[in-house]
């Protein structure tokens, strides 16, 4: 090929490993601006890369996709954190459905619905196997990252994600049966 000819080969696409090496720190800083805390930011970045890995062949612009995904995941995490209610009200593992503080901004009928929902979630949690309950507790009560949960329970981070997903799916199915969620 002459030096003035243009190659017909498309530019080489970055691998996931190359993207991770180049973008992990910048994405972590980006997520940290939304989450305000390092552990949730790390979880968001890890989840974004896991999602990219799962659908890598269908993503045209992985760098832009990662930033958009981290942005969305971080906003979702922040929104969900504002809705989170501890399921371990007294810190000793004892569930006391009537001990949740009332939200003065809600009318009494909506407070009752909220407390009923919390009670149903607790019942659904009790129906899970012990390992799933522990993963949910470590994630939402102790606010541990997938990596920390994996290390504590002798699992991989991928296993933690799968167990957590299946547990939340089971809880959602139980809530749907009662009409609490669509």
XYZ file of N, CA and C in Angstrom:
546
model
N 0.855 -1.164 0.000
C 0.000 0.000 0.000
C 0.901 1.227 0.000
N 0.510 2.182 -0.824
C 1.266 3.431 -0.877
C 0.948 4.273 0.346
N 1.836 5.172 0.717
C 1.649 5.987 1.912
C 0.503 6.977 1.775
N 0.094 7.309 0.534
C -1.010 8.257 0.363
C -2.364 7.566 0.285
N -2.390 6.236 0.341
C -3.648 5.508 0.326
C -4.182 5.389 1.754
N -5.490 5.409 1.867
C -6.136 5.280 3.172
C -6.511 3.833 3.390
N -6.225 3.326 4.570
C -6.547 1.946 4.901
C -8.056 1.784 5.012
N -8.561 0.665 4.521
C -9.996 0.388 4.584
C -10.373 -0.284 5.899
N -9.386 -0.603 6.719
C -9.663 -1.268 7.993
C -10.266 -0.270 8.979
N -11.327 -0.683 9.671
C -11.916 0.208 10.680
C -10.953 0.358 11.853
N -11.066 1.452 12.598
C -10.174 1.616 13.750
C -10.400 0.494 14.765
N -9.318 0.108 15.429
C -9.396 -0.970 16.417
C -10.233 -0.517 17.608
N -11.125 -1.398 18.037
C -12.003 -1.107 19.175
C -11.289 -1.447 20.476
N -11.454 -0.588 21.490
C -10.840 -0.846 22.789
C -11.486 -2.068 23.433
N -10.691 -2.805 24.167
C -11.219 -3.939 24.920
C -11.789 -3.429 26.242
N -12.541 -4.278 26.902
C -13.092 -3.912 28.210
C -11.954 -3.648 29.193
N -10.899 -4.439 29.110
C -9.761 -4.249 30.003
C -9.123 -2.883 29.793
N -8.961 -2.486 28.524
C -8.382 -1.179 28.219
C -9.301 -0.054 28.701
N -10.599 -0.236 28.505
C -11.555 0.766 28.974
C -11.508 0.888 30.494
N -11.419 -0.248 31.168
C -11.358 -0.243 32.628
C -10.105 0.484 33.104
N -8.972 0.163 32.495
C -7.711 0.798 32.896
C -7.758 2.304 32.669
N -8.366 2.720 31.581
C -8.401 4.142 31.246
C -9.468 4.917 31.999
N -10.597 4.278 32.308
C -11.749 5.030 32.804
C -12.161 4.746 34.244
N -11.563 3.761 34.896
C -12.017 3.444 36.248
C -11.929 4.657 37.175
N -10.771 5.303 37.224
C -10.615 6.461 38.119
C -11.508 7.631 37.725
N -11.528 8.036 36.451
C -12.419 9.151 36.094
C -13.894 8.843 36.367
N -14.304 7.610 36.096
C -15.702 7.244 36.361
C -15.991 7.222 37.855
N -15.023 6.797 38.644
C -15.196 6.786 40.095
C -15.379 8.213 40.615
N -14.578 9.134 40.131
C -14.733 10.536 40.511
C -16.079 11.089 40.083
N -16.502 10.715 38.890
C -17.793 11.157 38.360
C -18.939 10.619 39.229
N -18.880 9.341 39.560
C -19.927 8.732 40.394
C -19.918 9.329 41.794
N -18.737 9.619 42.309
C -18.596 10.173 43.658
C -19.306 11.522 43.781
N -19.306 12.293 42.715
C -20.012 13.587 42.739
C -21.512 13.393 42.951
N -22.065 12.291 42.500
C -23.497 12.035 42.645
C -23.831 11.302 43.942
N -22.973 10.350 44.329
C -23.288 9.543 45.504
C -22.828 10.195 46.794
N -21.733 10.975 46.733
C -21.209 11.620 47.922
C -20.459 10.681 48.852
N -20.320 9.416 48.462
C -19.649 8.438 49.312
C -18.900 7.459 48.413
N -17.710 7.056 48.846
C -16.849 6.226 48.014
C -17.425 4.841 47.738
N -17.941 4.160 48.752
C -18.427 2.784 48.545
C -19.555 2.706 47.522
N -20.593 3.533 47.638
C -21.631 3.481 46.608
C -21.086 3.858 45.225
N -20.143 4.786 45.184
C -19.551 5.164 43.898
C -18.815 3.975 43.282
N -18.076 3.232 44.117
C -17.387 2.039 43.624
C -18.387 1.011 43.107
N -19.480 0.827 43.831
C -20.518 -0.117 43.394
C -21.109 0.294 42.054
N -21.349 1.587 41.889
C -21.933 2.096 40.642
C -20.996 1.823 39.476
N -19.714 2.127 39.650
C -18.740 1.909 38.572
C -18.617 0.422 38.266
N -18.571 -0.408 39.301
C -18.487 -1.851 39.095
C -19.717 -2.355 38.336
N -20.883 -1.894 38.737
C -22.102 -2.329 38.072
C -22.126 -1.887 36.614
N -21.647 -0.675 36.346
C -21.605 -0.183 34.964
C -20.705 -1.066 34.110
N -19.536 -1.426 34.640
C -18.639 -2.292 33.873
C -19.221 -3.693 33.705
N -19.931 -4.184 34.702
C -20.571 -5.501 34.569
C -21.640 -5.454 33.480
N -22.406 -4.373 33.435
C -23.429 -4.221 32.391
C -22.773 -4.106 31.016
N -21.686 -3.366 30.948
C -20.975 -3.244 29.675
C -20.464 -4.608 29.223
N -19.899 -5.357 30.153
C -19.401 -6.688 29.812
C -20.517 -7.568 29.257
N -21.681 -7.492 29.868
C -22.809 -8.337 29.441
C -23.295 -7.985 28.038
N -23.212 -6.723 27.656
C -23.725 -6.326 26.349
C -22.696 -5.644 25.479
N -21.414 -5.981 25.667
C -20.321 -5.271 25.004
C -20.467 -5.226 23.488
N -20.876 -6.321 22.880
C -20.969 -6.373 21.420
C -22.041 -5.445 20.859
N -23.025 -5.096 21.655
C -24.101 -4.241 21.147
C -23.901 -2.753 21.470
N -22.806 -2.413 22.152
C -22.535 -1.012 22.512
C -21.588 -0.413 21.473
N -22.070 0.627 20.791
C -21.269 1.260 19.741
C -20.157 2.151 20.291
N -20.482 2.962 21.269
C -19.519 3.913 21.827
C -19.382 3.640 23.325
N -18.521 2.688 23.706
C -18.465 2.253 25.099
C -18.069 3.347 26.092
N -17.221 4.275 25.702
C -16.830 5.345 26.633
C -18.045 6.204 26.994
N -18.771 6.660 26.009
C -19.965 7.469 26.262
C -21.010 6.659 27.009
N -21.151 5.408 26.610
C -22.122 4.526 27.249
C -21.810 4.375 28.732
N -20.530 4.206 29.078
C -20.143 4.055 30.478
C -20.481 5.302 31.295
N -20.167 6.469 30.753
C -20.477 7.701 31.493
C -21.986 7.856 31.696
N -22.753 7.582 30.662
C -24.210 7.692 30.778
C -24.751 6.670 31.775
N -24.228 5.458 31.739
C -24.679 4.408 32.651
C -24.301 4.733 34.095
N -23.090 5.199 34.318
C -22.683 5.588 35.678
C -23.562 6.723 36.178
N -23.836 7.678 35.326
C -24.712 8.796 35.696
C -26.083 8.290 36.131
N -26.684 7.446 35.323
C -28.023 6.922 35.627
C -28.025 6.052 36.881
N -27.035 5.173 37.006
C -26.966 4.302 38.184
C -26.760 5.116 39.465
N -25.906 6.129 39.395
C -25.651 6.962 40.577
C -26.905 7.738 40.977
N -27.609 8.281 40.000
C -28.856 8.988 40.317
C -29.895 8.039 40.893
N -29.993 6.839 40.330
C -30.930 5.846 40.858
C -30.566 5.480 42.291
N -29.283 5.311 42.562
C -28.837 4.945 43.902
C -29.159 6.061 44.897
N -28.930 7.303 44.482
C -29.228 8.434 45.365
C -30.726 8.525 45.631
N -31.532 8.346 44.588
C -32.986 8.377 44.744
C -33.456 7.239 45.644
N -32.938 6.040 45.420
C -33.339 4.896 46.226
C -32.911 5.045 47.681
N -31.750 5.662 47.910
C -31.268 5.852 49.278
C -32.213 6.755 50.063
N -32.848 7.676 49.377
C -33.788 8.569 50.050
C -35.063 7.837 50.426
N -35.333 6.720 49.754
C -36.544 5.947 50.029
C -36.285 4.787 50.982
N -35.027 4.477 51.256
C -34.682 3.297 52.024
C -35.087 3.433 53.485
N -35.695 2.384 53.997
C -36.084 2.299 55.402
C -35.373 1.097 55.983
N -34.738 1.263 57.116
C -34.045 0.150 57.739
C -35.051 -0.941 58.087
N -34.678 -2.162 57.779
C -35.539 -3.293 58.110
C -35.125 -3.908 59.434
N -34.154 -3.318 60.070
C -33.643 -3.786 61.353
C -33.710 -2.603 62.312
N -34.921 -2.234 62.702
C -35.165 -0.984 63.425
C -34.376 -0.856 64.714
N -34.192 -1.937 65.450
C -33.516 -1.791 66.736
C -32.041 -2.181 66.683
N -31.546 -2.584 65.500
C -30.136 -2.914 65.359
C -29.759 -4.289 65.889
N -30.696 -5.021 66.465
C -30.396 -6.337 67.027
C -30.949 -7.476 66.188
N -31.438 -7.170 65.005
C -32.013 -8.212 64.172
C -33.469 -8.477 64.477
N -34.020 -7.788 65.459
C -35.429 -7.967 65.803
C -36.278 -7.018 64.971
N -37.280 -7.554 64.337
C -38.183 -6.737 63.537
C -39.389 -6.344 64.366
N -39.629 -5.079 64.426
C -40.775 -4.552 65.154
C -41.571 -3.672 64.208
N -42.598 -4.229 63.546
C -43.318 -3.487 62.524
C -43.887 -2.162 63.004
N -44.269 -2.036 64.247
C -44.895 -0.803 64.701
C -43.917 0.245 65.169
N -42.605 -0.017 65.055
C -41.641 0.929 65.595
C -41.102 1.910 64.569
N -41.536 1.819 63.336
C -41.070 2.757 62.325
C -41.583 4.152 62.652
N -40.726 5.151 62.530
C -41.193 6.509 62.809
C -42.192 6.954 61.754
N -43.187 7.686 62.179
C -44.184 8.197 61.246
C -43.568 9.346 60.466
N -43.952 9.464 59.209
C -43.520 10.575 58.373
C -44.569 11.661 58.505
N -44.252 12.772 59.166
C -45.265 13.799 59.391
C -45.781 14.422 58.098
N -45.055 14.216 56.996
C -45.500 14.779 55.726
C -46.572 13.951 55.042
N -46.812 12.740 55.538
C -47.795 11.861 54.914
C -49.107 11.896 55.684
N -50.222 11.847 54.963
C -51.512 11.720 55.645
C -51.590 10.357 56.343
N -52.424 10.228 57.359
C -52.495 8.975 58.134
C -52.739 7.732 57.284
N -53.605 7.822 56.266
C -53.869 6.630 55.462
C -52.630 6.205 54.674
N -51.846 7.172 54.203
C -50.625 6.824 53.480
C -49.551 6.300 54.438
N -49.539 6.772 55.681
C -48.612 6.242 56.679
C -48.915 4.771 56.943
N -50.196 4.445 57.016
C -50.597 3.052 57.242
C -50.159 2.183 56.070
N -50.362 2.672 54.852
C -49.951 1.920 53.662
C -48.443 1.712 53.665
N -47.692 2.745 54.032
C -46.233 2.650 54.096
C -45.809 1.603 55.125
N -46.388 1.658 56.309
C -46.039 0.689 57.351
C -46.431 -0.728 56.945
N -47.559 -0.853 56.265
C -47.974 -2.163 55.783
C -46.964 -2.688 54.764
N -46.499 -1.806 53.880
C -45.494 -2.202 52.895
C -44.201 -2.657 53.544
N -43.762 -1.933 54.569
C -42.549 -2.317 55.293
C -42.744 -3.684 55.932
N -43.899 -3.909 56.521
C -44.187 -5.209 57.124
C -44.174 -6.325 56.091
N -44.737 -6.056 54.907
C -44.743 -7.074 53.850
C -43.336 -7.370 53.360
N -42.502 -6.348 53.280
C -41.112 -6.581 52.869
C -40.412 -7.454 53.910
N -40.649 -7.176 55.170
C -40.037 -7.993 56.232
C -40.493 -9.450 56.148
N -41.778 -9.658 55.897
C -42.295 -11.025 55.753
C -41.651 -11.697 54.546
N -41.524 -10.956 53.435
C -40.892 -11.502 52.230
C -39.433 -11.847 52.493
N -38.749 -11.001 53.257
C -37.355 -11.288 53.611
C -37.249 -12.576 54.419
N -38.173 -12.749 55.349
C -38.158 -13.953 56.184
C -38.364 -15.219 55.361
N -39.033 -15.086 54.205
C -39.291 -16.243 53.353
C -38.072 -16.632 52.517
N -37.062 -15.764 52.437
C -35.861 -16.060 51.664
C -34.980 -17.058 52.413
N -34.097 -17.716 51.668
C -33.129 -18.589 52.323
C -32.131 -17.725 53.112
N -31.444 -18.345 54.047
C -30.569 -17.611 54.966
C -29.479 -16.824 54.231
N -28.875 -17.423 53.218
C -27.803 -16.745 52.480
C -28.324 -15.496 51.789
N -29.491 -15.587 51.166
C -30.073 -14.427 50.484
C -30.413 -13.324 51.477
N -30.981 -13.714 52.624
C -31.291 -12.716 53.665
C -30.029 -12.000 54.117
N -28.950 -12.754 54.278
C -27.699 -12.160 54.744
C -27.134 -11.193 53.706
N -27.202 -11.560 52.434
C -26.726 -10.666 51.371
C -27.542 -9.373 51.375
N -28.856 -9.490 51.478
C -29.721 -8.300 51.516
C -29.388 -7.452 52.742
N -29.214 -8.086 53.888
C -28.900 -7.344 55.116
C -27.572 -6.607 54.992
N -26.564 -7.294 54.486
C -25.246 -6.666 54.355
C -25.266 -5.515 53.352
N -26.056 -5.665 52.308
C -26.114 -4.622 51.278
C -26.900 -3.411 51.761
N -28.069 -3.627 52.328
C -28.950 -2.503 52.628
C -28.854 -2.003 54.069
N -28.620 -2.866 55.022
C -28.481 -2.391 56.406
C -27.048 -1.945 56.697
N -26.070 -2.768 56.290
C -24.678 -2.446 56.564
C -24.046 -1.610 55.454
N -24.745 -1.479 54.330
C -24.311 -0.682 53.178
C -22.936 -1.090 52.674
N -22.689 -2.411 52.604
C -21.422 -2.919 52.100
C -21.456 -3.008 50.579
N -20.299 -2.918 49.977
C -20.183 -3.079 48.526
C -20.286 -4.569 48.180
N -20.483 -4.859 46.898
C -20.515 -6.255 46.462
C -19.205 -6.947 46.845
N -18.077 -6.238 46.658
C -16.772 -6.824 46.976
C -16.658 -7.164 48.458
N -17.119 -6.252 49.315
C -17.045 -6.496 50.757
C -17.945 -7.660 51.167
N -19.130 -7.725 50.587
C -20.042 -8.829 50.883
C -19.419 -10.144 50.412
N -18.847 -10.114 49.213
C -18.221 -11.312 48.656
C -17.108 -11.809 49.576
N -16.266 -10.891 50.040
C -15.160 -11.279 50.923
C -15.681 -11.843 52.236
N -16.706 -11.231 52.775
C -17.246 -11.667 54.067
C -17.917 -13.033 53.962
N -18.570 -13.301 52.816
C -19.353 -14.532 52.687
C -18.655 -15.622 51.879
N -17.458 -15.354 51.383
C -16.739 -16.355 50.605
C -17.350 -16.576 49.229
N -17.841 -15.512 48.613
C -18.459 -15.576 47.293
C -17.688 -14.678 46.338
N -18.052 -14.708 45.072
C -17.526 -13.728 44.130
C -18.498 -12.558 44.083
N -18.018 -11.409 43.610
C -18.885 -10.239 43.487
C -20.042 -10.534 42.525
N -19.772 -11.310 41.488
C -20.832 -11.697 40.554
C -21.908 -12.534 41.232
N -21.481 -13.453 42.111
C -22.453 -14.252 42.868
C -23.295 -13.367 43.766
N -22.658 -12.397 44.408
C -23.392 -11.481 45.279
C -24.453 -10.738 44.467
N -24.061 -10.235 43.300
C -25.015 -9.528 42.442
C -26.176 -10.425 42.036
N -25.872 -11.670 41.679
C -26.923 -12.604 41.276
C -27.862 -12.909 42.439
N -27.293 -13.216 43.603
C -28.120 -13.540 44.781
C -28.994 -12.351 45.150
N -28.413 -11.159 45.140
C -29.170 -9.949 45.476
C -30.289 -9.717 44.469
N -29.978 -9.891 43.195
C -31.000 -9.715 42.155
C -32.150 -10.697 42.351
N -31.823 -11.961 42.585
C -32.861 -12.976 42.767
C -33.687 -12.699 44.026
N -33.040 -12.249 45.094
C -33.753 -11.954 46.340
C -34.720 -10.789 46.137
N -34.245 -9.729 45.495
C -35.108 -8.563 45.263
C -36.253 -8.899 44.314
N -35.965 -9.765 43.359
C -37.009 -10.215 42.433
C -38.080 -11.012 43.190
N -37.655 -11.865 44.120
C -38.606 -12.654 44.920
C -39.442 -11.745 45.818
N -38.811 -10.754 46.415
C -39.541 -9.806 47.265
C -40.547 -9.022 46.432
N -40.121 -8.557 45.261
C -41.024 -7.815 44.380
C -42.201 -8.681 43.951
N -41.967 -9.948 43.693
C -43.052 -10.849 43.293
C -44.061 -11.001 44.433
N -43.567 -11.111 45.664
C -44.471 -11.204 46.815
C -45.268 -9.922 46.986
N -44.626 -8.794 46.816
C -45.330 -7.515 46.945
C -46.363 -7.359 45.824
N -46.054 -7.866 44.655
C -46.993 -7.781 43.530
C -48.229 -8.636 43.814
N -48.035 -9.780 44.468
C -49.174 -10.648 44.808
C -50.166 -9.932 45.716
N -49.652 -9.070 46.568
C -50.533 -8.357 47.509
C -51.094 -7.085 46.902
N -50.612 -6.731 45.709
C -51.073 -5.498 45.075
C -50.320 -4.275 45.565
N -49.279 -4.482 46.372
C -48.506 -3.355 46.913
C -47.715 -2.666 45.819
N -47.241 -3.428 44.839
C -46.545 -2.878 43.686
C -47.175 -3.468 42.429
N -47.082 -2.745 41.318
C -47.676 -3.272 40.069
C -46.926 -4.468 39.531
